[in-house]
Coordinates of N, CA and C in Angstrom, one line a residue:
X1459 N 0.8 -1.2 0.0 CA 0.0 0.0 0.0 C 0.9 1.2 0.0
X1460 N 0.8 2.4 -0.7 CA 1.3 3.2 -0.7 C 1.5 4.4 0.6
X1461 N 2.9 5.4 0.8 CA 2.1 5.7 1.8 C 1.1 6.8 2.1
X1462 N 0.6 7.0 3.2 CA -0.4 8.3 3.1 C -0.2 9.2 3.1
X1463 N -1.1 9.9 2.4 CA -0.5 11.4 2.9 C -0.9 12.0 3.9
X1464 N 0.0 12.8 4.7 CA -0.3 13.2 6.1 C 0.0 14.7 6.0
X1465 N -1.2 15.6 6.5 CA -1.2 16.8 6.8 C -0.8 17.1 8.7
X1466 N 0.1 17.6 8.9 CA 0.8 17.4 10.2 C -0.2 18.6 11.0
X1467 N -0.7 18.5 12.3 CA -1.4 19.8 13.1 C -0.6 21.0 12.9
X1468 N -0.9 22.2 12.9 CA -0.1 23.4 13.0 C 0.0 24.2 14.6
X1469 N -0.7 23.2 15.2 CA -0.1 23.5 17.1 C 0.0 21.9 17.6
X1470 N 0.1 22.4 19.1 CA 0.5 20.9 19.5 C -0.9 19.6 18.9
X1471 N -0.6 19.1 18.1 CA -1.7 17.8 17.8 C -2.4 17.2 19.3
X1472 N -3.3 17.5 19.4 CA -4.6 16.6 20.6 C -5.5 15.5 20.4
X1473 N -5.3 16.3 18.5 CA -6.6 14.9 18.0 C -6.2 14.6 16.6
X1474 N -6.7 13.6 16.1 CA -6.5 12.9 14.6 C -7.4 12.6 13.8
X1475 N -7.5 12.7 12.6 CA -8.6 12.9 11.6 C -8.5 11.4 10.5
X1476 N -8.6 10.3 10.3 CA -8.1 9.2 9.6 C -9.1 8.8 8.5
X1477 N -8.9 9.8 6.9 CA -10.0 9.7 6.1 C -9.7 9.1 4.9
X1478 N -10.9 7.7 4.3 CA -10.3 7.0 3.6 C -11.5 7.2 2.1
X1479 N -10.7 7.7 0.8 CA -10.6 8.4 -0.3 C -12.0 7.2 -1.1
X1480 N -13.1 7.4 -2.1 CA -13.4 6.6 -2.4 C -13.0 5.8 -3.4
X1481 N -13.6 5.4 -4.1 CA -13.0 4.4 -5.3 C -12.5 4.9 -6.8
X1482 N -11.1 4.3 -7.0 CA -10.3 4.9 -7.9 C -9.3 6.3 -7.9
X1483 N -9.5 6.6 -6.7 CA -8.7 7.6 -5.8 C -7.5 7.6 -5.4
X1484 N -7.2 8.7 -5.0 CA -6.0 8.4 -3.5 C -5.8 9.3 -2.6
X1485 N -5.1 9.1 -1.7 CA -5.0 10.2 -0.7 C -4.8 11.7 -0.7
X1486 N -4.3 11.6 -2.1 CA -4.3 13.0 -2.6 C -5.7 14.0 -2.5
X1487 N -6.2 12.9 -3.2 CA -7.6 13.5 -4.0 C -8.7 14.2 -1.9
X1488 N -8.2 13.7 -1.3 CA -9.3 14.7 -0.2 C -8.4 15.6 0.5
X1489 N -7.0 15.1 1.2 CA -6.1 16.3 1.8 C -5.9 17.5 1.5
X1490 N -6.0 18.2 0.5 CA -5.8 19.6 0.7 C -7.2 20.4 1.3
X1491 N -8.4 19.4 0.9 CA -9.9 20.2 1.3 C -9.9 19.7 2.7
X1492 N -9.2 18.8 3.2 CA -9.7 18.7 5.2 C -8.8 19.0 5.8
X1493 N -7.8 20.0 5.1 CA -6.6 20.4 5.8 C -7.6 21.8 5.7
X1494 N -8.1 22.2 5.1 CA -9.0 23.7 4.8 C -9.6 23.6 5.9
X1495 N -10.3 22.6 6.4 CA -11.2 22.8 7.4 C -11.3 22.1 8.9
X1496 N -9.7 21.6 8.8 CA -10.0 20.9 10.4 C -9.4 21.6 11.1
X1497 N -9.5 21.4 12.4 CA -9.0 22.6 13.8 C -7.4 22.4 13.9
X1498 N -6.6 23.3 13.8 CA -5.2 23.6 13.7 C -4.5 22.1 14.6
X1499 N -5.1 22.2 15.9 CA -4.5 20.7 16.6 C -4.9 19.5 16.5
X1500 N -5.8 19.2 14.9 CA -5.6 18.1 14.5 C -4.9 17.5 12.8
X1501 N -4.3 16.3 13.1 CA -3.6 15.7 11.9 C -4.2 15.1 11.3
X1502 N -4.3 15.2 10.0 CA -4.5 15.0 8.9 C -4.2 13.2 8.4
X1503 N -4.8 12.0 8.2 CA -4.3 11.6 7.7 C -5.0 10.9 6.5
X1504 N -4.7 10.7 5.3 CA -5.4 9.9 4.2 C -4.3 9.1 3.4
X1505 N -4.9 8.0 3.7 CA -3.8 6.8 3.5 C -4.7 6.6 1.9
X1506 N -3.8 5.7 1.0 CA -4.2 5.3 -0.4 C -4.8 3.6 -0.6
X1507 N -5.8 3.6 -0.9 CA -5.9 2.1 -0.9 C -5.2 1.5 -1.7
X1508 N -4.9 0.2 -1.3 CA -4.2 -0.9 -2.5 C -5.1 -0.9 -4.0
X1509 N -4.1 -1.0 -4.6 CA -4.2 -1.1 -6.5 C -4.9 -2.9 -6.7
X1510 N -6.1 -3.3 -6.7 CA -6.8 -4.5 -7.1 C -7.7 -4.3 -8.2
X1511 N -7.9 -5.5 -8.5 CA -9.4 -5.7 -9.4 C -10.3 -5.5 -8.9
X1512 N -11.5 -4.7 -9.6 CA -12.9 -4.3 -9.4 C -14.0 -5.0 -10.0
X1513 N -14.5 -6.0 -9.3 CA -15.5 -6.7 -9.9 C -16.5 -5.9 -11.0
X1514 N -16.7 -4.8 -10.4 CA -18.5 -4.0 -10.8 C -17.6 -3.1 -11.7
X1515 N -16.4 -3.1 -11.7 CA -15.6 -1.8 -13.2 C -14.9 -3.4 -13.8
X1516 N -15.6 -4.2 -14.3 CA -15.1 -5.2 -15.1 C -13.5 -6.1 -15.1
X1517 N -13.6 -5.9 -13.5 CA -12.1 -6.3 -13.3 C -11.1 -5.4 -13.5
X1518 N -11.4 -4.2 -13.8 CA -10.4 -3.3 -13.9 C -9.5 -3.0 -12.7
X1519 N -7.9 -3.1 -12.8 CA -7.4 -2.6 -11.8 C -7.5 -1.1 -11.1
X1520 N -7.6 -0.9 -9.9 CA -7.7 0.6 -9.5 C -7.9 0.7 -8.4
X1521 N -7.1 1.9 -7.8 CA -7.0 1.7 -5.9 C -8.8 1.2 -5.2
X1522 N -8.9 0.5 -4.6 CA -9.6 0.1 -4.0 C -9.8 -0.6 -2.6
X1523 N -10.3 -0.2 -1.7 CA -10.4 -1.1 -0.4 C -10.7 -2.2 -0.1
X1524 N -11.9 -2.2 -1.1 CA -12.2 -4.3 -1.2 C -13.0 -4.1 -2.4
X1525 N -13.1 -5.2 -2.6 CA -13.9 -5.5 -3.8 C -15.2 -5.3 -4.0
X1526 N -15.5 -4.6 -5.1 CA -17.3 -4.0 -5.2 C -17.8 -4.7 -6.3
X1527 N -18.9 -5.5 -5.8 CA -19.3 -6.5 -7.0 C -20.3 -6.0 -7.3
X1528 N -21.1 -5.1 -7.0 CA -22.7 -4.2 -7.5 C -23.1 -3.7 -6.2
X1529 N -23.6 -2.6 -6.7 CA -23.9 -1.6 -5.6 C -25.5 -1.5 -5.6
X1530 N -26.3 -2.8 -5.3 CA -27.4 -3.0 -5.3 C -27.5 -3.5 -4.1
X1531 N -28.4 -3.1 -3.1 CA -28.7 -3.3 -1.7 C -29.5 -4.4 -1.1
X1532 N -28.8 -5.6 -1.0 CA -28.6 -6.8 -0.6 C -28.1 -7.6 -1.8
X1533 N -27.2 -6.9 -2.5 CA -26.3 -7.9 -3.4 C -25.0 -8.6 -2.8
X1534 N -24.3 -9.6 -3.7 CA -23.1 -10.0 -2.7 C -21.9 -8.9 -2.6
X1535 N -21.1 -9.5 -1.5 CA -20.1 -8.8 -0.8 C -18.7 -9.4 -0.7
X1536 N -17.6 -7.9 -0.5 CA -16.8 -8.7 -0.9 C -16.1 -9.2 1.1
X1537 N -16.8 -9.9 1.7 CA -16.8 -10.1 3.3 C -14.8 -9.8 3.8
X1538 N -14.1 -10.8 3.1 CA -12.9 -10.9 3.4 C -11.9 -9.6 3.1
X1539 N -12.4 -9.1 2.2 CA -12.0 -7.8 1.6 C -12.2 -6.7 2.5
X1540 N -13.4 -6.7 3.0 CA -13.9 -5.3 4.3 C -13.1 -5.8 5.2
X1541 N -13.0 -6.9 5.4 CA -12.6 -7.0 7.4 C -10.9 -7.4 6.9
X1542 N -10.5 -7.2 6.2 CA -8.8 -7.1 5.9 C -8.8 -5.7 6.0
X1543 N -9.6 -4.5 4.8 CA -9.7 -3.1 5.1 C -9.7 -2.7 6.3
X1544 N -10.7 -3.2 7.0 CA -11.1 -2.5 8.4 C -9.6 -2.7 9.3
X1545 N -8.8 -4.1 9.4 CA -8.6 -4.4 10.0 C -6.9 -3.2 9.8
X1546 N -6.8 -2.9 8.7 CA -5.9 -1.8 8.4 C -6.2 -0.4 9.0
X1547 N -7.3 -0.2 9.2 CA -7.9 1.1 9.2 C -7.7 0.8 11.3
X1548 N -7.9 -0.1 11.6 CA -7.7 -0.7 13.3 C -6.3 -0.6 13.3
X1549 N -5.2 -0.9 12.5 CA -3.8 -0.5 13.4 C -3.7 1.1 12.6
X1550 N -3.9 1.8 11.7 CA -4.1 3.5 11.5 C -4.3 3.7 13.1
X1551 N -5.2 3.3 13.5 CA -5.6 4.5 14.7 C -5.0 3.5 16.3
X1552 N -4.5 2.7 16.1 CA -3.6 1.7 17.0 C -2.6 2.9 17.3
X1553 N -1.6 3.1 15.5 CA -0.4 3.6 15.4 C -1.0 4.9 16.4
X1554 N -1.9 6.0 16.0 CA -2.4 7.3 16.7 C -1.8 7.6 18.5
X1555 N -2.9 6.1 18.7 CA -2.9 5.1 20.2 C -1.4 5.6 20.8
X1556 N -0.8 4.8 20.1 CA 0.8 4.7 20.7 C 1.5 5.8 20.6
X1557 N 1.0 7.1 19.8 CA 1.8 8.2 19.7 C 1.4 9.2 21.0
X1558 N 0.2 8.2 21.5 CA -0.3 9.5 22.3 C -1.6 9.9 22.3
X1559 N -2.5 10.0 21.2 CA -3.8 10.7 20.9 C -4.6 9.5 21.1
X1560 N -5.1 9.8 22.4 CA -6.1 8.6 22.7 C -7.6 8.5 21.5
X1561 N -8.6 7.6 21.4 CA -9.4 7.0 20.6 C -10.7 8.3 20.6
X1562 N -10.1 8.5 21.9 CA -11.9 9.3 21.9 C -11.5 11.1 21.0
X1563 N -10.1 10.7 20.8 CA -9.6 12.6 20.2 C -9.6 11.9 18.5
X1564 N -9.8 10.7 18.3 CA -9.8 10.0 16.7 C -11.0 10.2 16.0
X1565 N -11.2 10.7 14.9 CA -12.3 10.8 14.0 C -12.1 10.2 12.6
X1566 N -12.6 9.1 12.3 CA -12.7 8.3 11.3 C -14.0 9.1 10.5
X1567 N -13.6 9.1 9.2 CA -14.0 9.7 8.0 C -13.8 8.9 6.6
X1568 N -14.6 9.3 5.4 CA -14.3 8.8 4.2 C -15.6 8.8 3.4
X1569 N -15.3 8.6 1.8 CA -16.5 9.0 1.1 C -16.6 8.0 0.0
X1570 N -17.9 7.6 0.0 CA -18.1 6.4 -0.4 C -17.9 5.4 -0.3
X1571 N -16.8 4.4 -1.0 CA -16.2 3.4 -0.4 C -15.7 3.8 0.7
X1572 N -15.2 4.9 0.5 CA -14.2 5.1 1.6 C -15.2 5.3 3.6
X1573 N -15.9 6.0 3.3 CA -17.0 6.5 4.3 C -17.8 4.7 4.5
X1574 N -18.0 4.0 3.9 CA -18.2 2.8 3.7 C -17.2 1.9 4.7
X1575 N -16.2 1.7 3.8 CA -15.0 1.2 5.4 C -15.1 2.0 6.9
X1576 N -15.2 3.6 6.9 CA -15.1 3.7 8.2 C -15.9 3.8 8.8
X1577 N -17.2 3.9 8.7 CA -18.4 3.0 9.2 C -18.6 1.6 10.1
X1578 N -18.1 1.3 9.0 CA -17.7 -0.3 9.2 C -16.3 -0.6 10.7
X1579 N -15.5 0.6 10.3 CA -13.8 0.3 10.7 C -14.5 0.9 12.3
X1580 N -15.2 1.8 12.3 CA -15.5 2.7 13.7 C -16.2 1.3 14.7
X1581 N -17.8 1.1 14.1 CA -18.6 -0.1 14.6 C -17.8 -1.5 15.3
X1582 N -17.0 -1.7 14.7 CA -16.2 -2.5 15.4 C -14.7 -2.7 15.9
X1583 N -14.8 -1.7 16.1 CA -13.4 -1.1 17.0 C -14.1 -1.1 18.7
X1584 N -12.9 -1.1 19.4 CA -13.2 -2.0 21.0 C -13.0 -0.6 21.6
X1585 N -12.8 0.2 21.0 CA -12.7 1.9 22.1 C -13.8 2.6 21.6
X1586 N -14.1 3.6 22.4 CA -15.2 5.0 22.0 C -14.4 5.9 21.0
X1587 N -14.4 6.0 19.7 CA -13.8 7.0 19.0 C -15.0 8.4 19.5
X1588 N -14.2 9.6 18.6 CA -14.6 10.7 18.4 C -16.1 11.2 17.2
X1589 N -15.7 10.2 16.2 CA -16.9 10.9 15.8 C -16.7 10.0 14.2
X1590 N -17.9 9.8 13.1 CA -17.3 9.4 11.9 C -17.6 10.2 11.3
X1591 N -17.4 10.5 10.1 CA -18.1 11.5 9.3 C -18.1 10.4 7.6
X1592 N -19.3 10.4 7.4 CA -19.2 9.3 6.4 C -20.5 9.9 5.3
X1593 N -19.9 10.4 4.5 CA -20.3 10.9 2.9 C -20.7 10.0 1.6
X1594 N -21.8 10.1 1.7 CA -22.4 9.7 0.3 C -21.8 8.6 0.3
X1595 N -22.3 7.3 1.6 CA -21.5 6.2 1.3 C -22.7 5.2 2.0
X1596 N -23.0 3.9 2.3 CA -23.3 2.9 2.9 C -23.1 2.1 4.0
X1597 N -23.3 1.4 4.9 CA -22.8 0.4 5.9 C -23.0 -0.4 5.5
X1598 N -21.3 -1.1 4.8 CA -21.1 -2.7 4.6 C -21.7 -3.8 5.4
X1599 N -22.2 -5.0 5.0 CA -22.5 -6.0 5.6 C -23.2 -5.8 6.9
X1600 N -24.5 -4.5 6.2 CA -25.3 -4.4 7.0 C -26.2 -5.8 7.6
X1601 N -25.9 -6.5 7.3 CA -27.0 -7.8 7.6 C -26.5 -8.5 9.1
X1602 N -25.2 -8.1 9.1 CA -24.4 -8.6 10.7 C -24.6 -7.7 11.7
X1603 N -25.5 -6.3 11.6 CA -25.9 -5.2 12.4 C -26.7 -5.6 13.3
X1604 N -26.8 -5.3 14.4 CA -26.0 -4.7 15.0 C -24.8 -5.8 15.7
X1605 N -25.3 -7.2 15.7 CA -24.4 -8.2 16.1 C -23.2 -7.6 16.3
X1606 N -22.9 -8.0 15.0 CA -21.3 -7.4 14.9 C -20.7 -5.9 15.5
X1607 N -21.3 -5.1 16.0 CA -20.9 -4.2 16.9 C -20.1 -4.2 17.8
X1608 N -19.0 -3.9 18.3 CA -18.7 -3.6 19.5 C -18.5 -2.7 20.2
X1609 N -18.0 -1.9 19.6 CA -17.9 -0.5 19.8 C -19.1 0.3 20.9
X1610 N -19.0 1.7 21.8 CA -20.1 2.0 22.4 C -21.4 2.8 21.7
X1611 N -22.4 2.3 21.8 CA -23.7 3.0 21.4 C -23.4 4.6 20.9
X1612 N -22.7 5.4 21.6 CA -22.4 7.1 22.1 C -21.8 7.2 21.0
X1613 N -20.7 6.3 20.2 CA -19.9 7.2 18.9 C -21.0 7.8 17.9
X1614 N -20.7 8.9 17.8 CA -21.8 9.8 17.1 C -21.2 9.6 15.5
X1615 N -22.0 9.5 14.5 CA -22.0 9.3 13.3 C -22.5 10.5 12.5
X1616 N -22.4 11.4 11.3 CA -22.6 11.9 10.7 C -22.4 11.9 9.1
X1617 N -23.3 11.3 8.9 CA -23.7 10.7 7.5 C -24.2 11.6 6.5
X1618 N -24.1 11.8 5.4 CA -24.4 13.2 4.7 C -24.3 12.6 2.7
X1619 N -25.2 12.7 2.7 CA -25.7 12.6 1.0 C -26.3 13.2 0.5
X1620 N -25.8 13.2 -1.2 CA -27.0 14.3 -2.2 C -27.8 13.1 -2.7
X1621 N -29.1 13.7 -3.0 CA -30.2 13.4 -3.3 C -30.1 13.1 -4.8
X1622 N -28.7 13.7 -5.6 CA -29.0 13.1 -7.1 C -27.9 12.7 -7.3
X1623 N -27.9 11.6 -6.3 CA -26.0 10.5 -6.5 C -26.8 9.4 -7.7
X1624 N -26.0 9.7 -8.7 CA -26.0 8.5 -9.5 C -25.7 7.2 -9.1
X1625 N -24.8 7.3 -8.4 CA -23.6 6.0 -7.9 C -24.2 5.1 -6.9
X1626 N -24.2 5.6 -5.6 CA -24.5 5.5 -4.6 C -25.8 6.0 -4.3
X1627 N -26.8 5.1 -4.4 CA -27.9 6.0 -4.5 C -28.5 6.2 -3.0
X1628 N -29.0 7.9 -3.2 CA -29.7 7.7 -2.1 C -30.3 7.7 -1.0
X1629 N -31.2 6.3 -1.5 CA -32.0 5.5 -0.6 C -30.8 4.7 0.3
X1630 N -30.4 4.5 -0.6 CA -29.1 3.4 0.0 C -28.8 4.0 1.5
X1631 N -28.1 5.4 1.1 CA -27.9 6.1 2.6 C -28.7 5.9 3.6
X1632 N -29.7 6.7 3.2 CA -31.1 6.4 4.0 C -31.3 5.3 4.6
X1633 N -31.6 4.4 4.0 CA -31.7 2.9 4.8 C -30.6 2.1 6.0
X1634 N -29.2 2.9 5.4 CA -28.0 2.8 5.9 C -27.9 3.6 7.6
X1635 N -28.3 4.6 7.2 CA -28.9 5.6 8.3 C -30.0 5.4 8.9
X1636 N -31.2 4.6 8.6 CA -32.2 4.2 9.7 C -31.6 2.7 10.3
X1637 N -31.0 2.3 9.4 CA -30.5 0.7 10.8 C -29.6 1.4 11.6
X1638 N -29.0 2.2 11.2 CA -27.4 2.8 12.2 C -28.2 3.4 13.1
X1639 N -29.5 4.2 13.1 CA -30.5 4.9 14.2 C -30.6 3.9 15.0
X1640 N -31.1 3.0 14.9 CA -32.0 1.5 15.3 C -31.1 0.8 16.6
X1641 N -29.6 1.4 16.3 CA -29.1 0.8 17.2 C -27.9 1.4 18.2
X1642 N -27.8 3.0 17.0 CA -26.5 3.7 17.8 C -27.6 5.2 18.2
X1643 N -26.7 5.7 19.1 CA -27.7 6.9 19.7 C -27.6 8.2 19.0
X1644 N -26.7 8.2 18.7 CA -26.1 9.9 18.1 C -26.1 9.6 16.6
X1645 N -26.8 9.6 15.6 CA -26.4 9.5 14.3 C -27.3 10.5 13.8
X1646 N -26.9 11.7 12.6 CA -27.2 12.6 12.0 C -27.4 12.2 10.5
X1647 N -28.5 12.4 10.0 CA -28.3 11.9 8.5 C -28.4 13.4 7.6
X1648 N -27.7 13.6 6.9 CA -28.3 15.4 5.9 C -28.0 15.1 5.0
X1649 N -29.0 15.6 4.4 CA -29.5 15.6 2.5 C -28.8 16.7 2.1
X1650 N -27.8 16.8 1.0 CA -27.7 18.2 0.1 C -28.9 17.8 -1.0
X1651 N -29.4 18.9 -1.5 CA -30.3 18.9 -2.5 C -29.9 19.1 -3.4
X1652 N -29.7 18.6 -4.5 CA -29.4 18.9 -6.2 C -27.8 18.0 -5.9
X1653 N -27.2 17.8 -4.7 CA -26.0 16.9 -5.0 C -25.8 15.7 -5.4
X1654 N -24.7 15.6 -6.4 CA -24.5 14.4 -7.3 C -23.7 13.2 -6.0
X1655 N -22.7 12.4 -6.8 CA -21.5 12.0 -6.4 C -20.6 12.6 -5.9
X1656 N -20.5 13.6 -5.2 CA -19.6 14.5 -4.9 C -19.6 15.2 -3.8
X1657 N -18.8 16.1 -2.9 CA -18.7 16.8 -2.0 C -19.3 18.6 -2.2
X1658 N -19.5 19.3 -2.1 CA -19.5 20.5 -1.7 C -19.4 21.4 -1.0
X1659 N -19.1 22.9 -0.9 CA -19.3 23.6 0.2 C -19.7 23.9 1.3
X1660 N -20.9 23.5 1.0 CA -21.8 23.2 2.4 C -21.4 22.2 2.9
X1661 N -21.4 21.1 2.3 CA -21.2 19.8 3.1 C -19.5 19.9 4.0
X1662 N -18.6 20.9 3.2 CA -17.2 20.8 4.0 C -18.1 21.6 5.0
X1663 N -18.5 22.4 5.1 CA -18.6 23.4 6.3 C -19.2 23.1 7.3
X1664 N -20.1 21.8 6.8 CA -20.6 21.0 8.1 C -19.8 20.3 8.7
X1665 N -19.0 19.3 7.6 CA -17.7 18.6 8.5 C -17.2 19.7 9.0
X1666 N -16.9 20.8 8.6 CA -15.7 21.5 9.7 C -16.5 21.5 11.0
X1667 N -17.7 21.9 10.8 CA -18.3 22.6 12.0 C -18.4 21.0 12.9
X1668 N -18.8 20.0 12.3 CA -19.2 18.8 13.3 C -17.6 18.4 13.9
X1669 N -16.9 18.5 12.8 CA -15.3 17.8 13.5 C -14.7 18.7 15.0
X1670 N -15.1 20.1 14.8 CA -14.7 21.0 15.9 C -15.9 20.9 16.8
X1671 N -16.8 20.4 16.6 CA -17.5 20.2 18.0 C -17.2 19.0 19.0
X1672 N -16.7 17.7 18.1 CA -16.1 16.2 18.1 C -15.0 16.5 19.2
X1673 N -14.3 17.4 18.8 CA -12.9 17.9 19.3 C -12.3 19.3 19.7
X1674 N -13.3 20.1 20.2 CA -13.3 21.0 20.7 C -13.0 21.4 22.0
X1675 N -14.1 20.5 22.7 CA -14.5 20.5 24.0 C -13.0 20.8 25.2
X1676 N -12.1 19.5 24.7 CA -11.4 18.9 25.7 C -10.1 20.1 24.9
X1677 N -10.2 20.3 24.0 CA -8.9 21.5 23.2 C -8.7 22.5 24.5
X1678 N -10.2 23.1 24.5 CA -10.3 24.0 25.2 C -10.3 24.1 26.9
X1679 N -10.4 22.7 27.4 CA -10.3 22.4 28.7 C -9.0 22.6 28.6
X1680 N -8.0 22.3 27.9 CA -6.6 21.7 28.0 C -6.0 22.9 28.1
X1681 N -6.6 23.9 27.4 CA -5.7 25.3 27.3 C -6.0 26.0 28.5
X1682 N -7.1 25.5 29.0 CA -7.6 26.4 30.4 C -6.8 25.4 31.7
X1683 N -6.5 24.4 31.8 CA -5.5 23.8 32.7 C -4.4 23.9 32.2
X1684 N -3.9 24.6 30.9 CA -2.3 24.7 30.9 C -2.4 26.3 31.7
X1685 N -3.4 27.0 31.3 CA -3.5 28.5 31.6 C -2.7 28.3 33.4
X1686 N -4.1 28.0 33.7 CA -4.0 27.8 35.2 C -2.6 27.5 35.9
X1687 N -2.3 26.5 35.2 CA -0.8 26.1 35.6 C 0.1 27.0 35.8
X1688 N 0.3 27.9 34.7 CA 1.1 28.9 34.3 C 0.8 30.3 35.7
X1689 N -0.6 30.0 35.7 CA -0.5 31.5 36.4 C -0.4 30.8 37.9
X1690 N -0.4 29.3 38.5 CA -0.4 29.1 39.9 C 1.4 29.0 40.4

């Protein structure tokens, strides 16, 4: 796998952003727009998926996270391919772990496929992360839901799709977003209207605003117990 690209904090790092590109991408293609809008003391990271065949692009090779055999809602799946992805996307924020930035300052993100894995990568991870932010994408192997969970009920989800995705349609979201209701507490679903396959303005300005709420709170405690310190 190639490596990622990483936008480094511009003050001391507190928290970490780990966002995975959708299909035919790479880590290029999101970093310069979530470096635009995430809070100065968090890092940046967008790793590239591995170069495989794509069942549903005719076997064509192209970065991909697992294998997409049709994007018809209860079609088959590529099972071994998500939970290898996920299981990547589980030492990404391990590595975080060990640097320091505990799970609950981690916010898992991604669009499409990508928002698709970290759905999937958040749900069954064994700590409380921060927050997902998952775009115009799906919950893989929704049929193991909520079973397969482990993670705590509280990780708040924010899920966000246009209404005229060719690709991803959707309903897909939608349905994706009422089983994710059904079982987790905090999940947000928002519609752009007239948006295709793609991101927008609005939609960055909501991830900015939702990621600094994610990771705000404790920024700001921290600078008021360094204050203190300083003046005792």
């Amino acid at each position: 796998m190639a490596a990622p690209v990483i936008v480094e904090a511009t003050v001391k790092q507190t928290a970490t952003l780990i966002f995975m590109h959708g299909l035919g991408d790479t880590g290029h293609g999101w970093s310069s727009a979530l470096a635009a809008i995430r809070p100065p003391f968090m890092k940046v990271i967008c790793p590239t998926a591995p170069t495989q065949p794509v069942s549903l692009n005719a076997g064509f090779r192209m970065p991909s996270w697992f294998d997409l055999k049709t994007l018809d809602i209860g079609g088959p799946e590529d099972e071994p391919g998500i939970q290898s992805a996920r299981d990547s996307v589980h030492g990404m924020i391990q590595k975080e772990i060990s640097a320091g930035i505990p799970a609950n300052r981690i916010v898992l993100g991604g669009f499409s496929q990508g928002g698709a894995l970290a759905l999937y990568s958040a749900l069954t991870y064994d700590q409380p992360l921060a927050g997902v932010v998952a775009l115009s994408c799906w919950l893989p192997l929704h049929k193991q839901f909520p079973g397969a969970k482990v993670n705590s009920d509280d990780v708040p989800i924010f899920q966000a799709h246009g209404d005229y995705d060719p690709v991803v349609p959707y309903k897909f979201g939608q349905l994706s977003a009422s089983l994710l209701k059904s079982f987790m507490k905090n999940v947000t679903f928002k519609t752009y209207n007239g948006l295709s396959h793609s991101s927008s303005d609005d939609e960055m300005d909501d991830v900015k605003d939702i990621i600094s709420k994610w990771t705000q709170w404790d920024s700001q405690n921290m600078a008021r117990k360094a204050q203190c310190c300083q003046l005792s």
